[in-house]
PDB file of C-alpha atoms in Angstrom:
ATOM      1  CA  MET O  22      52.600 -10.114  22.941  1.00 48.00           C
ATOM      2  CA  ASP O  23      53.780  -9.605  19.131  1.00 49.00           C
ATOM      3  CA  ARG O  24      50.433 -10.146  16.928  1.00 49.00           C
ATOM      4  CA  THR O  25      52.324  -9.732  13.810  1.00 49.00           C
ATOM      5  CA  PHE O  26      53.848 -12.277  11.652  1.00 44.00           C
ATOM      6  CA  ASP O  27      56.484 -12.123   8.668  1.00 48.00           C
ATOM      7  CA  ILE O  28      55.743 -12.925   5.019  1.00 40.00           C
ATOM      8  CA  LEU O  29      58.261 -11.983   2.317  1.00 43.00           C
ATOM      9  CA  GLY O  30      59.728  -9.487   5.153  1.00 45.00           C
ATOM     10  CA  LEU O  31      56.735  -7.588   5.405  1.00 45.00           C
ATOM     11  CA  LYS O  32      54.725  -7.150   8.535  1.00 47.00           C
ATOM     12  CA  TRP O  33      51.127  -8.575   8.934  1.00 44.00           C
ATOM     13  CA  ALA O  34      48.741  -8.500  11.728  1.00 48.00           C
ATOM     14  CA  ARG O  35      47.380 -11.173  13.005  1.00 53.00           C
ATOM     15  CA  GLY O  36      43.700 -11.972  13.349  1.00 52.00           C
ATOM     16  CA  THR O  37      40.678 -10.688  11.246  1.00 47.00           C
ATOM     17  CA  PRO O  38      41.648  -7.851   9.287  1.00 48.00           C
ATOM     18  CA  GLN O  39      39.346  -4.512  10.349  1.00 48.00           C
ATOM     19  CA  VAL O  40      37.453  -3.260   7.833  1.00 44.00           C
ATOM     20  CA  GLU O  41      36.612   0.334   7.759  1.00 52.00           C
ATOM     21  CA  MET O  42      32.649   1.103   7.607  1.00 57.00           C
ATOM     22  CA  PRO O  43      31.358   3.718   5.625  1.00 62.00           C
ATOM     23  CA  SER O  44      30.535   7.046   7.690  1.00 84.00           C
ATOM     24  CA  HIS O  45      26.958   7.562   5.423  1.00 91.00           C
ATOM     25  CA  PRO O  46      24.420   4.971   4.502  1.00 95.00           C
ATOM     26  CA  TYR O  47      24.450   5.458   0.834  1.00 95.00           C
ATOM     27  CA  TYR O  48      25.253   3.468  -2.094  1.00 92.00           C
ATOM     28  CA  PRO O  49      27.245   2.228  -4.067  1.00 91.00           C
ATOM     29  CA  LEU O  50      29.271   1.382  -1.022  1.00 88.00           C
ATOM     30  CA  GLY O  51      32.669   3.190  -0.565  1.00 88.00           C
ATOM     31  CA  VAL O  52      30.919   6.384  -2.648  1.00 92.00           C
ATOM     32  CA  THR O  53      32.481   9.419  -1.166  1.00 92.00           C
ATOM     33  CA  ILE O  54      30.393  11.739   0.272  1.00 94.00           C
ATOM     34  CA  PRO O  55      32.271  14.823   2.064  1.00 89.00           C
ATOM     35  CA  GLY O  56      31.018  16.279   5.455  1.00 92.00           C
ATOM     36  CA  TYR O  57      27.851  13.791   5.494  1.00 95.00           C
ATOM     37  CA  VAL O  58      25.722  14.756   8.378  1.00 96.00           C
ATOM     38  CA  PRO O  59      22.650  12.689   9.313  1.00 96.00           C
ATOM     39  CA  ASN O  60      19.344  14.391   8.766  1.00 96.00           C
ATOM     40  CA  GLU O  61      17.482  15.507  12.211  1.00 96.00           C
ATOM     41  CA  ALA O  62      14.055  15.643  11.004  1.00 96.00           C
ATOM     42  CA  SER O  63      12.099  12.274  10.473  1.00 96.00           C
ATOM     43  CA  VAL O  64      10.806  11.422   6.902  1.00 97.00           C
ATOM     44  CA  PRO O  65       6.743  12.405   7.815  1.00 97.00           C
ATOM     45  CA  VAL O  66       8.060  15.318   9.072  1.00 97.00           C
ATOM     46  CA  LEU O  67       9.827  16.515   5.905  1.00 97.00           C
ATOM     47  CA  LEU O  68       7.030  15.117   3.787  1.00 97.00           C
ATOM     48  CA  THR O  69       4.427  17.089   5.651  1.00 97.00           C
ATOM     49  CA  ALA O  70       6.777  20.256   5.488  1.00 97.00           C
ATOM     50  CA  LEU O  71       7.214  19.783   1.743  1.00 97.00           C
ATOM     51  CA  GLY O  72       3.151  18.936   1.410  1.00 97.00           C
ATOM     52  CA  GLY O  73       2.641  22.320   3.083  1.00 97.00           C
ATOM     53  CA  MET O  74       4.911  24.476   1.081  1.00 97.00           C
ATOM     54  CA  LEU O  75       3.313  23.305  -2.166  1.00 97.00           C
ATOM     55  CA  GLY O  76      -0.136  22.866  -0.979  1.00 97.00           C
ATOM     56  CA  PHE O  77       0.252  26.487   0.144  1.00 97.00           C
ATOM     57  CA  ALA O  78       1.441  27.558  -3.606  1.00 97.00           C
ATOM     58  CA  ILE O  79      -1.244  25.684  -5.351  1.00 97.00           C
ATOM     59  CA  LEU O  80      -4.007  26.969  -3.176  1.00 97.00           C
ATOM     60  CA  GLY O  81      -2.939  30.620  -3.190  1.00 97.00           C
ATOM     61  CA  ALA O  82      -2.682  29.896  -7.202  1.00 97.00           C
ATOM     62  CA  SER O  83      -5.771  28.801  -7.755  1.00 97.00           C
ATOM     63  CA  ALA O  84      -7.379  31.472  -5.918  1.00 97.00           C
ATOM     64  CA  VAL O  85      -6.253  34.180  -7.696  1.00 97.00           C
ATOM     65  CA  ALA O  86      -6.821  31.853 -10.678  1.00 97.00           C
ATOM     66  CA  LEU O  87     -10.542  32.233  -9.605  1.00 96.00           C
ATOM     67  CA  LYS O  88     -10.394  35.464  -9.210  1.00 96.00           C
ATOM     68  CA  ILE O  89      -9.276  36.320 -12.534  1.00 95.00           C
ATOM     69  CA  ASN O  90     -10.968  33.986 -14.848  1.00 95.00           C
ATOM     70  CA  PRO O  91     -14.259  32.796 -12.398  1.00 95.00           C
ATOM     71  CA  ASN O  92     -15.528  30.586 -15.441  1.00 94.00           C
ATOM     72  CA  LEU O  93     -12.203  27.993 -15.230  1.00 94.00           C
ATOM     73  CA  THR O  94     -13.377  24.501 -15.256  1.00 94.00           C
ATOM     74  CA  LYS O  95     -12.543  22.022 -12.951  1.00 95.00           C
ATOM     75  CA  SER O  96     -10.337  20.205 -15.738  1.00 95.00           C
ATOM     76  CA  ASN O  97      -8.454  23.641 -16.437  1.00 96.00           C
ATOM     77  CA  LEU O  98      -8.112  24.103 -12.449  1.00 96.00           C
ATOM     78  CA  ALA O  99      -6.465  20.837 -12.028  1.00 97.00           C
ATOM     79  CA  LEU O 100      -3.893  21.702 -14.943  1.00 97.00           C
ATOM     80  CA  LEU O 101      -3.512  25.047 -13.194  1.00 97.00           C
ATOM     81  CA  CYS O 102      -2.560  22.753  -9.966  1.00 97.00           C
ATOM     82  CA  TRP O 103      -0.377  20.407 -11.805  1.00 98.00           C
ATOM     83  CA  PHE O 104       1.810  23.382 -13.792  1.00 98.00           C
ATOM     84  CA  VAL O 105       2.089  25.499 -10.296  1.00 98.00           C
ATOM     85  CA  MET O 106       3.316  22.358  -8.336  1.00 98.00           C
ATOM     86  CA  ASN O 107       5.833  22.057 -11.221  1.00 98.00           C
ATOM     87  CA  GLY O 108       7.081  25.054 -11.384  1.00 98.00           C
ATOM     88  CA  CYS O 109       7.481  25.136  -7.815  1.00 98.00           C
ATOM     89  CA  LEU O 110       9.505  21.613  -7.527  1.00 97.00           C
ATOM     90  CA  HIS O 111      11.282  22.669 -10.599  1.00 98.00           C
ATOM     91  CA  CYS O 112      12.544  26.403  -9.743  1.00 97.00           C
ATOM     92  CA  PHE O 113      12.698  25.830  -6.210  1.00 97.00           C
ATOM     93  CA  PHE O 114      13.192  22.414  -4.969  1.00 97.00           C
ATOM     94  CA  GLU O 115      15.485  21.558  -7.842  1.00 98.00           C
ATOM     95  CA  GLY O 116      16.701  24.904  -7.564  1.00 97.00           C
ATOM     96  CA  TYR O 117      17.844  24.330  -4.538  1.00 98.00           C
ATOM     97  CA  PHE O 118      20.270  21.497  -5.629  1.00 98.00           C
ATOM     98  CA  VAL O 119      21.702  23.402  -8.350  1.00 97.00           C
ATOM     99  CA  PHE O 120      22.836  26.279  -6.231  1.00 97.00           C
ATOM    100  CA  ASN O 121      23.735  24.066  -3.314  1.00 97.00           C
ATOM    101  CA  HIS O 122      24.861  20.981  -4.608  1.00 96.00           C
ATOM    102  CA  ALA O 123      28.087  21.130  -2.712  1.00 95.00           C
ATOM    103  CA  THR O 124      27.000  21.616   1.105  1.00 96.00           C
ATOM    104  CA  ILE O 125      23.639  19.495   0.877  1.00 97.00           C
ATOM    105  CA  ALA O 126      25.241  16.593   2.719  1.00 96.00           C
ATOM    106  CA  SER O 127      26.510  18.503   5.628  1.00 95.00           C
ATOM    107  CA  SER O 128      23.285  20.928   5.750  1.00 96.00           C
ATOM    108  CA  GLN O 129      20.658  20.432   8.155  1.00 96.00           C
ATOM    109  CA  ASN O 130      17.774  22.686   6.391  1.00 95.00           C
ATOM    110  CA  VAL O 131      14.063  21.641   5.534  1.00 97.00           C
ATOM    111  CA  LEU O 132      15.326  21.055   1.706  1.00 97.00           C
ATOM    112  CA  ALA O 133      18.780  19.767   2.228  1.00 97.00           C
ATOM    113  CA  GLN O 134      17.066  16.861   4.503  1.00 98.00           C
ATOM    114  CA  LEU O 135      14.851  16.027   1.812  1.00 98.00           C
ATOM    115  CA  TRP O 136      17.289  15.744  -0.930  1.00 98.00           C
ATOM    116  CA  LYS O 137      19.399  13.428   1.506  1.00 98.00           C
ATOM    117  CA  GLU O 138      16.255  11.240   1.892  1.00 98.00           C
ATOM    118  CA  TYR O 139      15.981  11.036  -1.338  1.00 97.00           C
ATOM    119  CA  ALA O 140      19.489  10.718  -2.387  1.00 97.00           C
ATOM    120  CA  LEU O 141      19.018   7.009  -0.595  1.00 97.00           C
ATOM    121  CA  SER O 142      17.456   6.333  -3.957  1.00 96.00           C
ATOM    122  CA  ASP O 143      20.275   8.046  -6.291  1.00 96.00           C
ATOM    123  CA  SER O 144      23.309   9.036  -4.370  1.00 96.00           C
ATOM    124  CA  ARG O 145      24.528  11.154  -7.548  1.00 96.00           C
ATOM    125  CA  TYR O 146      22.361  13.863  -5.378  1.00 97.00           C
ATOM    126  CA  LEU O 147      25.171  14.000  -2.800  1.00 96.00           C
ATOM    127  CA  THR O 148      28.316  13.836  -5.256  1.00 95.00           C
ATOM    128  CA  SER O 149      27.863  16.803  -7.349  1.00 93.00           C
ATOM    129  CA  ASP O 150      27.281  14.708 -10.502  1.00 94.00           C
ATOM    130  CA  PHE O 151      27.984  16.245 -13.313  1.00 94.00           C
ATOM    131  CA  PHE O 152      24.823  14.633 -15.198  1.00 94.00           C
ATOM    132  CA  MET O 153      22.596  15.375 -12.681  1.00 95.00           C
ATOM    133  CA  LEU O 154      23.543  19.072 -12.524  1.00 96.00           C
ATOM    134  CA  SER O 155      23.527  19.515 -16.263  1.00 95.00           C
ATOM    135  CA  ILE O 156      19.974  18.126 -16.502  1.00 95.00           C
ATOM    136  CA  GLU O 157      18.204  19.618 -13.432  1.00 97.00           C
ATOM    137  CA  SER O 158      19.988  22.996 -14.707  1.00 97.00           C
ATOM    138  CA  ILE O 159      17.727  22.837 -17.681  1.00 97.00           C
ATOM    139  CA  THR O 160      15.005  21.940 -15.624  1.00 97.00           C
ATOM    140  CA  VAL O 161      15.400  25.162 -13.251  1.00 98.00           C
ATOM    141  CA  PHE O 162      16.148  27.437 -15.835  1.00 98.00           C
ATOM    142  CA  VAL O 163      13.777  26.242 -18.932  1.00 97.00           C
ATOM    143  CA  TRP O 164      11.062  23.892 -17.813  1.00 97.00           C
ATOM    144  CA  GLY O 165      10.407  25.589 -14.487  1.00 97.00           C
ATOM    145  CA  PRO O 166       9.560  29.239 -15.864  1.00 98.00           C
ATOM    146  CA  LEU O 167       7.703  27.222 -18.788  1.00 98.00           C
ATOM    147  CA  CYS O 168       5.566  25.383 -16.513  1.00 98.00           C
ATOM    148  CA  PHE O 169       4.246  28.600 -14.809  1.00 98.00           C
ATOM    149  CA  ALA O 170       3.649  30.280 -18.324  1.00 97.00           C
ATOM    150  CA  ASN O 171       1.450  27.071 -18.715  1.00 97.00           C
ATOM    151  CA  ALA O 172      -0.496  28.028 -15.882  1.00 97.00           C
ATOM    152  CA  ILE O 173      -0.850  31.452 -17.312  1.00 97.00           C
ATOM    153  CA  SER O 174      -1.943  30.459 -20.370  1.00 96.00           C
ATOM    154  CA  VAL O 175      -4.496  28.071 -18.705  1.00 96.00           C
ATOM    155  CA  VAL O 176      -6.017  30.926 -16.971  1.00 96.00           C
ATOM    156  CA  ARG O 177      -6.178  33.216 -20.160  1.00 95.00           C
ATOM    157  CA  GLY O 178      -7.518  30.808 -22.164  1.00 93.00           C
ATOM    158  CA  SER O 179      -4.416  31.753 -24.471  1.00 92.00           C
ATOM    159  CA  PRO O 180      -4.379  30.032 -27.990  1.00 91.00           C
ATOM    160  CA  SER O 181      -0.767  29.218 -27.412  1.00 93.00           C
ATOM    161  CA  ARG O 182      -1.645  27.055 -24.228  1.00 94.00           C
ATOM    162  CA  HIS O 183      -1.787  23.268 -26.261  1.00 96.00           C
ATOM    163  CA  ALA O 184       1.718  24.471 -28.106  1.00 95.00           C
ATOM    164  CA  LEU O 185       3.260  25.232 -24.847  1.00 96.00           C
ATOM    165  CA  ARG O 186       1.541  22.281 -22.920  1.00 97.00           C
ATOM    166  CA  ILE O 187       3.255  20.040 -25.621  1.00 97.00           C
ATOM    167  CA  ILE O 188       6.614  21.310 -24.946  1.00 97.00           C
ATOM    168  CA  VAL O 189       6.687  20.956 -21.493  1.00 98.00           C
ATOM    169  CA  CYS O 190       5.192  17.478 -21.691  1.00 97.00           C
ATOM    170  CA  MET O 191       7.888  16.073 -24.151  1.00 97.00           C
ATOM    171  CA  ALA O 192      10.651  18.003 -22.086  1.00 97.00           C
ATOM    172  CA  HIS O 193       9.259  15.929 -18.861  1.00 98.00           C
ATOM    173  CA  LEU O 194       8.934  12.651 -20.871  1.00 97.00           C
ATOM    174  CA  TYR O 195      12.426  12.877 -21.996  1.00 96.00           C
ATOM    175  CA  GLY O 196      13.798  13.646 -18.672  1.00 95.00           C
ATOM    176  CA  VAL O 197      12.146  11.058 -16.836  1.00 96.00           C
ATOM    177  CA  ALA O 198      13.619   8.533 -19.737  1.00 96.00           C
ATOM    178  CA  LEU O 199      16.961   9.995 -19.735  1.00 94.00           C
ATOM    179  CA  TYR O 200      17.033   9.671 -15.780  1.00 95.00           C
ATOM    180  CA  TYR O 201      15.463   6.246 -15.788  1.00 95.00           C
ATOM    181  CA  SER O 202      17.710   4.830 -18.732  1.00 94.00           C
ATOM    182  CA  THR O 203      20.920   6.333 -17.241  1.00 92.00           C
ATOM    183  CA  THR O 204      19.950   4.779 -13.728  1.00 91.00           C
ATOM    184  CA  LEU O 205      19.270   0.982 -15.070  1.00 90.00           C
ATOM    185  CA  CYS O 206      22.124   1.248 -17.604  1.00 92.00           C
ATOM    186  CA  GLU O 207      24.606   1.822 -15.329  1.00 89.00           C
ATOM    187  CA  THR O 208      23.292  -0.633 -13.089  1.00 89.00           C
ATOM    188  CA  TYR O 209      22.919  -3.254 -15.701  1.00 88.00           C
ATOM    189  CA  PHE O 210      26.449  -2.466 -17.369  1.00 91.00           C
ATOM    190  CA  THR O 211      28.899  -2.192 -14.517  1.00 90.00           C
ATOM    191  CA  GLY O 212      27.151  -3.623 -11.818  1.00 89.00           C
ATOM    192  CA  ARG O 213      27.282  -0.070  -9.674  1.00 90.00           C
ATOM    193  CA  SER O 214      23.896   0.861  -8.183  1.00 92.00           C
ATOM    194  CA  HIS O 215      23.118   4.393  -6.691  1.00 95.00           C
ATOM    195  CA  SER O 216      20.254   3.466  -4.783  1.00 95.00           C
ATOM    196  CA  ARG O 217      19.886   1.329  -1.658  1.00 95.00           C
ATOM    197  CA  PRO O 218      18.368  -2.355  -2.441  1.00 93.00           C
ATOM    198  CA  GLU O 219      15.644  -1.667  -0.218  1.00 95.00           C
ATOM    199  CA  PHE O 220      11.855  -2.126  -1.713  1.00 96.00           C
ATOM    200  CA  LEU O 221      11.337   1.722  -0.050  1.00 96.00           C
ATOM    201  CA  TYR O 222      14.074   3.466  -1.504  1.00 96.00           C
ATOM    202  CA  PHE O 223      14.115   1.676  -5.250  1.00 95.00           C
ATOM    203  CA  TRP O 224      10.519   0.893  -6.316  1.00 96.00           C
ATOM    204  CA  VAL O 225       9.114   3.774  -4.346  1.00 97.00           C
ATOM    205  CA  TYR O 226      11.251   6.644  -4.103  1.00 97.00           C
ATOM    206  CA  LEU O 227      13.151   6.079  -7.538  1.00 96.00           C
ATOM    207  CA  VAL O 228      10.489   4.507  -9.343  1.00 96.00           C
ATOM    208  CA  GLY O 229       7.263   5.759  -8.024  1.00 96.00           C
ATOM    209  CA  PHE O 230       7.902   9.497  -7.128  1.00 96.00           C
ATOM    210  CA  ASN O 231       9.270   9.927 -10.714  1.00 96.00           C
ATOM    211  CA  LEU O 232       6.457   8.082 -12.110  1.00 97.00           C
ATOM    212  CA  PRO O 233       3.829  10.549 -12.615  1.00 97.00           C
ATOM    213  CA  TRP O 234       6.157  12.571 -14.614  1.00 97.00           C
ATOM    214  CA  ALA O 235       5.496   9.678 -17.331  1.00 97.00           C
ATOM    215  CA  ILE O 236       2.029   9.086 -16.998  1.00 97.00           C
ATOM    216  CA  ILE O 237       0.339  12.541 -16.571  1.00 97.00           C
ATOM    217  CA  PRO O 238       2.626  14.144 -19.424  1.00 98.00           C
ATOM    218  CA  THR O 239       1.608  11.106 -21.415  1.00 98.00           C
ATOM    219  CA  ILE O 240      -2.228  11.927 -21.317  1.00 97.00           C
ATOM    220  CA  LEU O 241      -2.041  15.756 -21.295  1.00 97.00           C
ATOM    221  CA  LEU O 242       0.268  15.384 -24.554  1.00 97.00           C
ATOM    222  CA  TYR O 243      -2.108  13.248 -26.284  1.00 97.00           C
ATOM    223  CA  ASN O 244      -5.102  15.830 -25.402  1.00 96.00           C
ATOM    224  CA  SER O 245      -3.337  18.709 -26.602  1.00 96.00           C
ATOM    225  CA  VAL O 246      -2.482  16.782 -29.791  1.00 95.00           C
ATOM    226  CA  ARG O 247      -6.334  15.569 -30.411  1.00 95.00           C
ATOM    227  CA  THR O 248      -7.200  19.069 -29.878  1.00 94.00           C
ATOM    228  CA  ILE O 249      -4.835  20.634 -32.533  1.00 93.00           C
ATOM    229  CA  SER O 250      -5.471  18.031 -34.758  1.00 92.00           C
ATOM    230  CA  ARG O 251      -9.426  18.597 -34.605  1.00 91.00           C
ATOM    231  CA  ALA O 252      -8.895  22.359 -34.513  1.00 89.00           C
ATOM    232  CA  THR O 253      -6.401  22.058 -37.574  1.00 88.00           C
ATOM    233  CA  LYS O 254      -9.298  19.883 -39.611  1.00 89.00           C
ATOM    234  CA  ALA O 255     -11.894  22.325 -39.096  1.00 88.00           C
ATOM    235  CA  LEU O 256      -9.864  25.178 -40.091  1.00 84.00           C
ATOM    236  CA  ASP O 257      -8.931  23.041 -43.399  1.00 84.00           C
ATOM    237  CA  LYS O 258     -12.786  22.497 -43.812  1.00 86.00           C
ATOM    238  CA  MET O 259     -13.512  26.136 -43.325  1.00 87.00           C
ATOM    239  CA  ASN O 260     -10.621  27.355 -45.399  1.00 84.00           C
ATOM    240  CA  ASN O 261     -11.892  24.606 -48.240  1.00 84.00           C
ATOM    241  CA  THR O 262     -15.614  25.889 -47.949  1.00 83.00           C
ATOM    242  CA  LEU O 263     -14.796  29.487 -48.113  1.00 81.00           C
ATOM    243  CA  VAL O 264     -12.327  28.996 -51.262  1.00 80.00           C
ATOM    244  CA  ALA O 265     -15.198  26.869 -52.579  1.00 80.00           C
ATOM    245  CA  HIS O 266     -17.594  29.826 -51.744  1.00 77.00           C
ATOM    246  CA  HIS O 267     -15.354  32.571 -53.494  1.00 79.00           C
ATOM    247  CA  ARG O 268     -15.073  30.386 -56.773  1.00 79.00           C
ATOM    248  CA  ARG O 269     -19.124  30.002 -57.180  1.00 80.00           C
ATOM    249  CA  GLN O 270     -19.526  34.032 -56.279  1.00 79.00           C
ATOM    250  CA  ASN O 271     -16.814  34.610 -59.087  1.00 76.00           C
ATOM    251  CA  GLY O 272     -18.247  32.207 -61.266  1.00 71.00           C
ATOM    252  CA  ILE O 273     -21.558  34.060 -60.897  1.00 71.00           C
ATOM    253  CA  GLU O 274     -20.353  37.498 -61.625  1.00 66.00           C
ATOM    254  CA  ARG O 275     -18.371  36.209 -64.536  1.00 69.00           C
ATOM    255  CA  ALA O 276     -21.681  34.928 -65.751  1.00 66.00           C
ATOM    256  CA  VAL O 277     -23.993  37.752 -65.043  1.00 64.00           C
ATOM    257  CA  GLU O 278     -21.186  40.349 -66.500  1.00 62.00           C
ATOM    258  CA  PRO O 279     -22.463  42.288 -69.835  1.00 60.00           C
ATOM    259  CA  LYS O 280     -20.628  41.579 -73.231  1.00 56.00           C
ATOM    260  CA  LYS O 281     -19.068  44.598 -73.736  1.00 53.00           C
ATOM    261  CA  THR O 282     -19.914  46.199 -77.081  1.00 51.00           C
ATOM    262  CA  LYS O 283     -17.374  46.577 -79.950  1.00 48.00           C
TER     263      LYS O 283
END
């Protein structure tokens, strides 16, 4: 039976038109992700693997730090762990994205599967988006090494530790602001969302997983600025005291200096 009919000389199929379903679960609908292969591992397995790798690095760094500086306080040890974790995430996890962004969708190693899971909240990580590549490259090659430099400065008690901390904290705050703003502005002005609409992917993955890099750097930035301000105030007070002391000494010396005879 012929299931076509003519309209203006064109052949049209009868019945409901067939809609091609996307071969992946990512948004926006219709986004092209070549070579996509679903993850083989479950989310708990992937998170356990990531937590194990980070835990191993943090515990190892803490052991080395306490051996080098046994007097390291708990607060400084917590700072060390934060910066070591950041350095590992920036240099290795995000570094994997920068160097393998074109093949992540078809890969099944642990880091690729972690990225595919996170990309449910932001598909730009699977489309070689230029903005993501640019900001992640800066993170990998600049902010990652600076995080390790911060960790070393904490262990050594370096005088430059607060300056380094301020630089990295500002970088994290700026990066989070850019990430949130580009995501939300594109959704608001174009109606295109790169995140799936479910609560888990938008509020937990997109918002929640990035929120610590807005909260913790703010606290560290405040503490470092306050410390530097107090130190500068104390230094200024000491300088003023020394200047006043030298002036008094010079005045006394001039007062007791014998008059020269003609």
